[in-house]
Amino acid sequence: MSHVLEEVLQESANSLKASGAESPRLDARMLASAVLECSPNDILMQSTATMRDREYDRFQGLVSRRLKGEPVSRIIGVREFWSLPFSLSADTLDPRPDSETIIEAVLNNPPNSGSKPPSVLDVGTGSGCLLLALLSEWTSATGVGVDVSEGATKIARANAGELGMAQRAHFVVGDWLRSVEGRFDVIISNPPYIREDEIPALSPDVRLYDPRLALLGGHDGLDAYRKFIPECGRLLRPGGVLVFELGRGQDADVSRMLKSEGLARIETHRDLNGIVRCLSATVA
């Protein structure tokens, strides 16, 4: 038996909308594209196409997972970031568009690396999306991603290979910056910065599916900054740039930490919602 694709999508979108999904039609299209092994845009051109029973059953299984609140990116195992596809796992944070502010901040405030291609250090690399997005813009640059999770570094390494950057991006397991040697032109990070008392109020797609290790920043959300900011002075070359993400309202406290370590030219960078999403700084 075959199932008309357009009818299947409409039925699923109606169910997803009733469950509270913000983009039910897009969700249904993304899930169908995973089953049919084509791009979501191709789905739009196949309104008269059909699904075989096996495809239909698999699609309904994916829709059921979405109805329970699992994010589409987790279901299909891929998230687009900076217009690049990144594989995910239970060990990696699901990249959000707000984190692209980090890439924009670096590109708008490039390091002074002279005639040499810049080198980049990504702290808490997760899927490797920040490092690899930056290397996709700087095609001669090299970088290192460090993460405490061995599973995350494995995914990041695979993403680098899929994107053709395996020779320029290296990933190591380590506890923040203690295991990192050398000096870099750029240090970037999206560290855990959620306060302990904020965890229960997070949306289910974050609270239930993102790794807690990548979210929890201690009682005030600032533990990660206390760990890695003191190390940045020894790792950042003169003329280098440090850019990292932070939570709403944390910029004043983190700015004081940067100043106390002798970092200068501290600037805030806002996301598309006007929220201060990143801080940047340089070695004084």
Short mmCIF file of C-alpha atoms in Angstrom, two decimals, residues 12-268:
data_model
loop_
_atom_site.label_atom_id
_atom_site.label_comp_id
_atom_site.label_asym_id
_atom_site.label_seq_id
_atom_site.Cartn_x
_atom_site.Cartn_y
_atom_site.Cartn_z
CA SER A 12 1.28 14.86 10.85
CA ALA A 13 1.52 18.65 10.88
CA ASN A 14 -1.99 18.84 12.35
CA SER A 15 -1.02 16.42 15.13
CA LEU A 16 2.20 18.29 15.86
CA LYS A 17 0.39 21.63 15.94
CA ALA A 18 -2.12 20.25 18.42
CA SER A 19 0.77 19.10 20.62
CA GLY A 20 2.18 22.63 20.75
CA ALA A 21 5.02 22.35 18.22
CA GLU A 22 6.15 25.80 17.06
CA SER A 23 6.81 24.77 13.44
CA PRO A 24 4.69 21.68 12.80
CA ARG A 25 4.81 21.75 9.00
CA LEU A 26 8.59 22.19 8.95
CA ASP A 27 9.02 19.47 11.58
CA ALA A 28 6.97 17.04 9.50
CA ARG A 29 8.95 17.91 6.37
CA MET A 30 12.28 17.44 8.14
CA LEU A 31 11.26 14.05 9.47
CA ALA A 32 9.97 12.97 6.06
CA SER A 33 13.21 14.04 4.42
CA ALA A 34 15.14 11.83 6.84
CA VAL A 35 12.96 8.85 5.97
CA LEU A 36 13.03 9.47 2.21
CA GLU A 37 16.74 10.39 2.24
CA CYS A 38 16.33 13.70 0.46
CA SER A 39 16.55 17.36 1.40
CA PRO A 40 13.61 19.15 3.08
CA ASN A 41 13.40 21.38 0.01
CA ASP A 42 13.00 18.33 -2.21
CA ILE A 43 9.93 17.40 -0.17
CA LEU A 44 8.26 20.61 -1.31
CA MET A 45 8.62 19.47 -4.93
CA GLN A 46 7.10 16.05 -4.30
CA SER A 47 3.51 16.82 -3.37
CA THR A 48 2.22 13.97 -5.53
CA ALA A 49 4.83 11.48 -4.36
CA THR A 50 3.95 8.52 -2.16
CA MET A 51 5.43 6.67 0.80
CA ARG A 52 5.69 2.90 0.87
CA ASP A 53 4.33 1.13 3.96
CA ARG A 54 7.82 0.66 5.38
CA GLU A 55 8.63 4.35 4.94
CA TYR A 56 5.26 5.37 6.33
CA ASP A 57 5.73 3.22 9.45
CA ARG A 58 9.20 4.62 10.06
CA PHE A 59 7.93 8.17 9.55
CA GLN A 60 5.11 7.64 12.06
CA GLY A 61 7.66 6.37 14.55
CA LEU A 62 9.67 9.58 14.18
CA VAL A 63 6.54 11.71 14.49
CA SER A 64 5.63 9.88 17.70
CA ARG A 65 9.00 10.82 19.17
CA ARG A 66 8.43 14.46 18.19
CA LEU A 67 4.96 14.38 19.77
CA LYS A 68 6.65 13.39 23.04
CA GLY A 69 8.82 16.53 22.88
CA GLU A 70 12.06 15.19 21.44
CA PRO A 71 13.67 17.86 19.21
CA VAL A 72 13.75 17.17 15.48
CA SER A 73 17.53 17.62 15.45
CA ARG A 74 17.87 14.84 18.05
CA ILE A 75 15.52 12.56 16.15
CA ILE A 76 17.34 12.88 12.83
CA GLY A 77 20.74 13.28 14.48
CA VAL A 78 21.71 16.42 12.56
CA ARG A 79 21.52 20.17 13.20
CA GLU A 80 22.39 22.92 10.73
CA PHE A 81 24.69 25.59 12.15
CA TRP A 82 26.27 28.39 10.14
CA SER A 83 24.70 26.72 7.08
CA LEU A 84 26.71 23.54 7.74
CA PRO A 85 25.33 20.13 8.82
CA PHE A 86 26.54 18.79 12.17
CA SER A 87 25.91 15.31 13.49
CA LEU A 88 24.80 15.16 17.12
CA SER A 89 24.79 12.57 19.88
CA ALA A 90 23.64 12.34 23.49
CA ASP A 91 27.10 13.68 24.44
CA THR A 92 26.78 16.94 22.51
CA LEU A 93 24.82 20.12 22.98
CA ASP A 94 22.28 20.86 20.26
CA PRO A 95 23.68 24.03 18.61
CA ARG A 96 21.30 26.99 18.57
CA PRO A 97 21.25 29.95 16.18
CA ASP A 98 22.08 32.34 19.06
CA SER A 99 25.54 30.78 19.27
CA GLU A 100 26.29 31.99 15.75
CA THR A 101 26.83 35.36 17.49
CA ILE A 102 30.22 33.96 18.53
CA ILE A 103 31.26 33.42 14.93
CA GLU A 104 30.02 36.86 13.90
CA ALA A 105 31.92 38.49 16.78
CA VAL A 106 35.19 36.81 15.78
CA LEU A 107 34.79 37.65 12.10
CA ASN A 108 34.01 41.27 12.97
CA ASN A 109 36.98 41.47 15.37
CA PRO A 110 39.67 39.32 13.76
CA PRO A 111 42.97 38.71 15.54
CA ASN A 112 46.20 40.35 14.49
CA SER A 113 48.07 37.22 13.45
CA GLY A 114 50.32 38.91 10.95
CA SER A 115 50.89 36.99 7.72
CA LYS A 116 50.28 33.59 9.35
CA PRO A 117 46.90 31.82 9.16
CA PRO A 118 45.16 32.16 12.55
CA SER A 119 45.02 29.30 15.02
CA VAL A 120 41.83 28.70 17.00
CA LEU A 121 41.11 27.00 20.33
CA ASP A 122 37.53 25.91 21.03
CA VAL A 123 36.91 25.17 24.71
CA GLY A 124 34.08 22.73 25.39
CA THR A 125 33.82 21.94 21.70
CA GLY A 126 30.84 19.54 21.80
CA SER A 127 29.89 18.79 18.18
CA GLY A 128 32.75 21.03 17.00
CA CYS A 129 30.29 23.44 15.39
CA LEU A 130 31.99 26.66 16.55
CA LEU A 131 35.49 25.64 15.53
CA LEU A 132 34.45 24.15 12.20
CA ALA A 133 32.18 27.07 11.34
CA LEU A 134 35.11 29.44 11.87
CA LEU A 135 37.49 27.26 9.86
CA SER A 136 34.94 27.20 7.03
CA GLU A 137 35.35 30.99 6.82
CA TRP A 138 39.13 30.99 7.31
CA THR A 139 40.16 28.31 4.86
CA SER A 140 43.85 28.35 5.84
CA ALA A 141 43.29 28.43 9.61
CA THR A 142 43.84 25.50 11.95
CA GLY A 143 42.26 24.71 15.28
CA VAL A 144 42.00 22.54 18.36
CA GLY A 145 38.79 21.58 20.12
CA VAL A 146 38.90 20.36 23.71
CA ASP A 147 36.08 18.70 25.61
CA VAL A 148 35.83 16.71 28.83
CA SER A 149 33.55 14.22 27.06
CA GLU A 150 35.24 11.55 24.95
CA GLY A 151 31.93 10.93 23.18
CA ALA A 152 31.68 14.59 22.17
CA THR A 153 35.21 14.69 20.76
CA LYS A 154 34.43 11.58 18.73
CA ILE A 155 31.41 13.29 17.16
CA ALA A 156 33.40 16.50 16.55
CA ARG A 157 36.14 14.51 14.84
CA ALA A 158 33.56 12.83 12.61
CA ASN A 159 32.01 16.20 11.74
CA ALA A 160 35.41 17.56 10.76
CA GLY A 161 35.89 14.60 8.45
CA GLU A 162 32.48 15.00 6.85
CA LEU A 163 33.14 18.69 6.23
CA GLY A 164 36.59 18.10 4.76
CA MET A 165 38.47 19.73 7.65
CA ALA A 166 40.05 16.70 9.33
CA GLN A 167 43.56 17.94 8.46
CA ARG A 168 42.95 21.37 9.99
CA ALA A 169 40.92 20.55 13.10
CA HIS A 170 42.13 18.35 15.95
CA PHE A 171 40.13 17.31 18.99
CA VAL A 172 41.37 16.27 22.42
CA VAL A 173 39.78 15.10 25.64
CA GLY A 174 40.61 17.35 28.57
CA ASP A 175 39.29 19.19 31.60
CA TRP A 176 38.95 22.73 30.29
CA LEU A 177 42.36 24.28 29.59
CA ARG A 178 44.60 22.38 31.99
CA SER A 179 45.66 19.91 29.30
CA VAL A 180 46.16 22.52 26.55
CA GLU A 181 49.61 23.72 25.55
CA GLY A 182 50.77 26.28 23.00
CA ARG A 183 49.33 29.66 22.08
CA PHE A 184 46.41 30.63 19.88
CA ASP A 185 45.18 33.64 17.96
CA VAL A 186 41.54 33.00 18.85
CA ILE A 187 39.91 31.30 21.82
CA ILE A 188 36.17 30.62 21.57
CA SER A 189 33.78 28.86 23.91
CA ASN A 190 30.14 28.17 24.64
CA PRO A 191 30.55 26.95 28.22
CA PRO A 192 27.84 25.69 30.59
CA TYR A 193 26.31 28.78 32.21
CA ILE A 194 22.87 27.76 33.51
CA ARG A 195 22.37 28.23 37.26
CA GLU A 196 21.33 25.17 39.24
CA ASP A 197 17.99 26.74 40.19
CA GLU A 198 17.23 27.48 36.52
CA ILE A 199 17.43 23.87 35.34
CA PRO A 200 13.83 22.89 36.24
CA ALA A 201 12.45 25.88 34.29
CA LEU A 202 14.29 25.08 31.05
CA SER A 203 12.21 24.05 28.06
CA PRO A 204 11.82 20.25 27.81
CA ASP A 205 13.83 20.03 24.58
CA VAL A 206 16.82 21.43 26.49
CA ARG A 207 16.24 20.00 29.96
CA LEU A 208 15.49 16.46 28.84
CA TYR A 209 17.76 16.06 25.81
CA ASP A 210 20.86 18.25 26.12
CA PRO A 211 23.66 16.76 28.27
CA ARG A 212 23.50 18.23 31.77
CA LEU A 213 27.29 18.53 31.76
CA ALA A 214 27.01 21.06 28.90
CA LEU A 215 24.36 23.11 30.70
CA LEU A 216 25.07 23.34 34.40
CA GLY A 217 27.33 26.22 35.42
CA GLY A 218 27.10 25.85 39.21
CA HIS A 219 25.02 27.71 41.76
CA ASP A 220 25.47 31.06 39.98
CA GLY A 221 26.23 29.82 36.47
CA LEU A 222 29.78 31.17 36.50
CA ASP A 223 31.88 28.12 37.44
CA ALA A 224 33.21 27.57 33.91
CA TYR A 225 34.39 31.18 33.56
CA ARG A 226 36.24 30.94 36.87
CA LYS A 227 38.05 27.88 35.53
CA PHE A 228 39.12 29.00 32.09
CA ILE A 229 39.50 32.80 32.18
CA PRO A 230 42.67 32.64 34.37
CA GLU A 231 44.23 30.29 31.80
CA CYS A 232 43.51 32.46 28.77
CA GLY A 233 46.41 34.85 29.38
CA ARG A 234 49.00 32.12 28.85
CA LEU A 235 47.21 30.65 25.82
CA LEU A 236 46.26 33.79 23.88
CA ARG A 237 48.92 35.34 21.66
CA PRO A 238 49.47 39.11 21.66
CA GLY A 239 46.85 40.55 19.34
CA GLY A 240 44.66 37.52 19.91
CA VAL A 241 40.92 37.53 20.56
CA LEU A 242 38.84 35.73 23.17
CA VAL A 243 35.08 35.33 22.49
CA PHE A 244 32.65 33.28 24.52
CA GLU A 245 28.94 32.92 25.07
CA LEU A 246 27.21 33.75 28.33
CA GLY A 247 23.76 33.79 29.86
CA ARG A 248 21.37 36.70 30.22
CA GLY A 249 22.62 39.21 32.80
CA GLN A 250 26.04 37.59 33.33
CA ASP A 251 28.10 40.14 31.34
CA ALA A 252 28.92 42.44 34.28
CA ASP A 253 30.26 39.64 36.51
CA VAL A 254 32.24 38.02 33.71
CA SER A 255 33.64 41.39 32.57
CA ARG A 256 35.05 41.88 36.07
CA MET A 257 36.76 38.49 35.86
CA LEU A 258 38.33 39.43 32.53
CA LYS A 259 39.60 42.75 33.87
CA SER A 260 41.05 41.11 36.97
CA GLU A 261 43.12 38.84 34.69
CA GLY A 262 44.47 41.80 32.69
CA LEU A 263 42.35 41.31 29.58
CA ALA A 264 41.38 44.45 27.69
CA ARG A 265 39.03 45.81 24.99
CA ILE A 266 36.11 44.00 26.56
CA GLU A 267 33.04 44.30 24.33
CA THR A 268 29.52 42.91 24.38
#
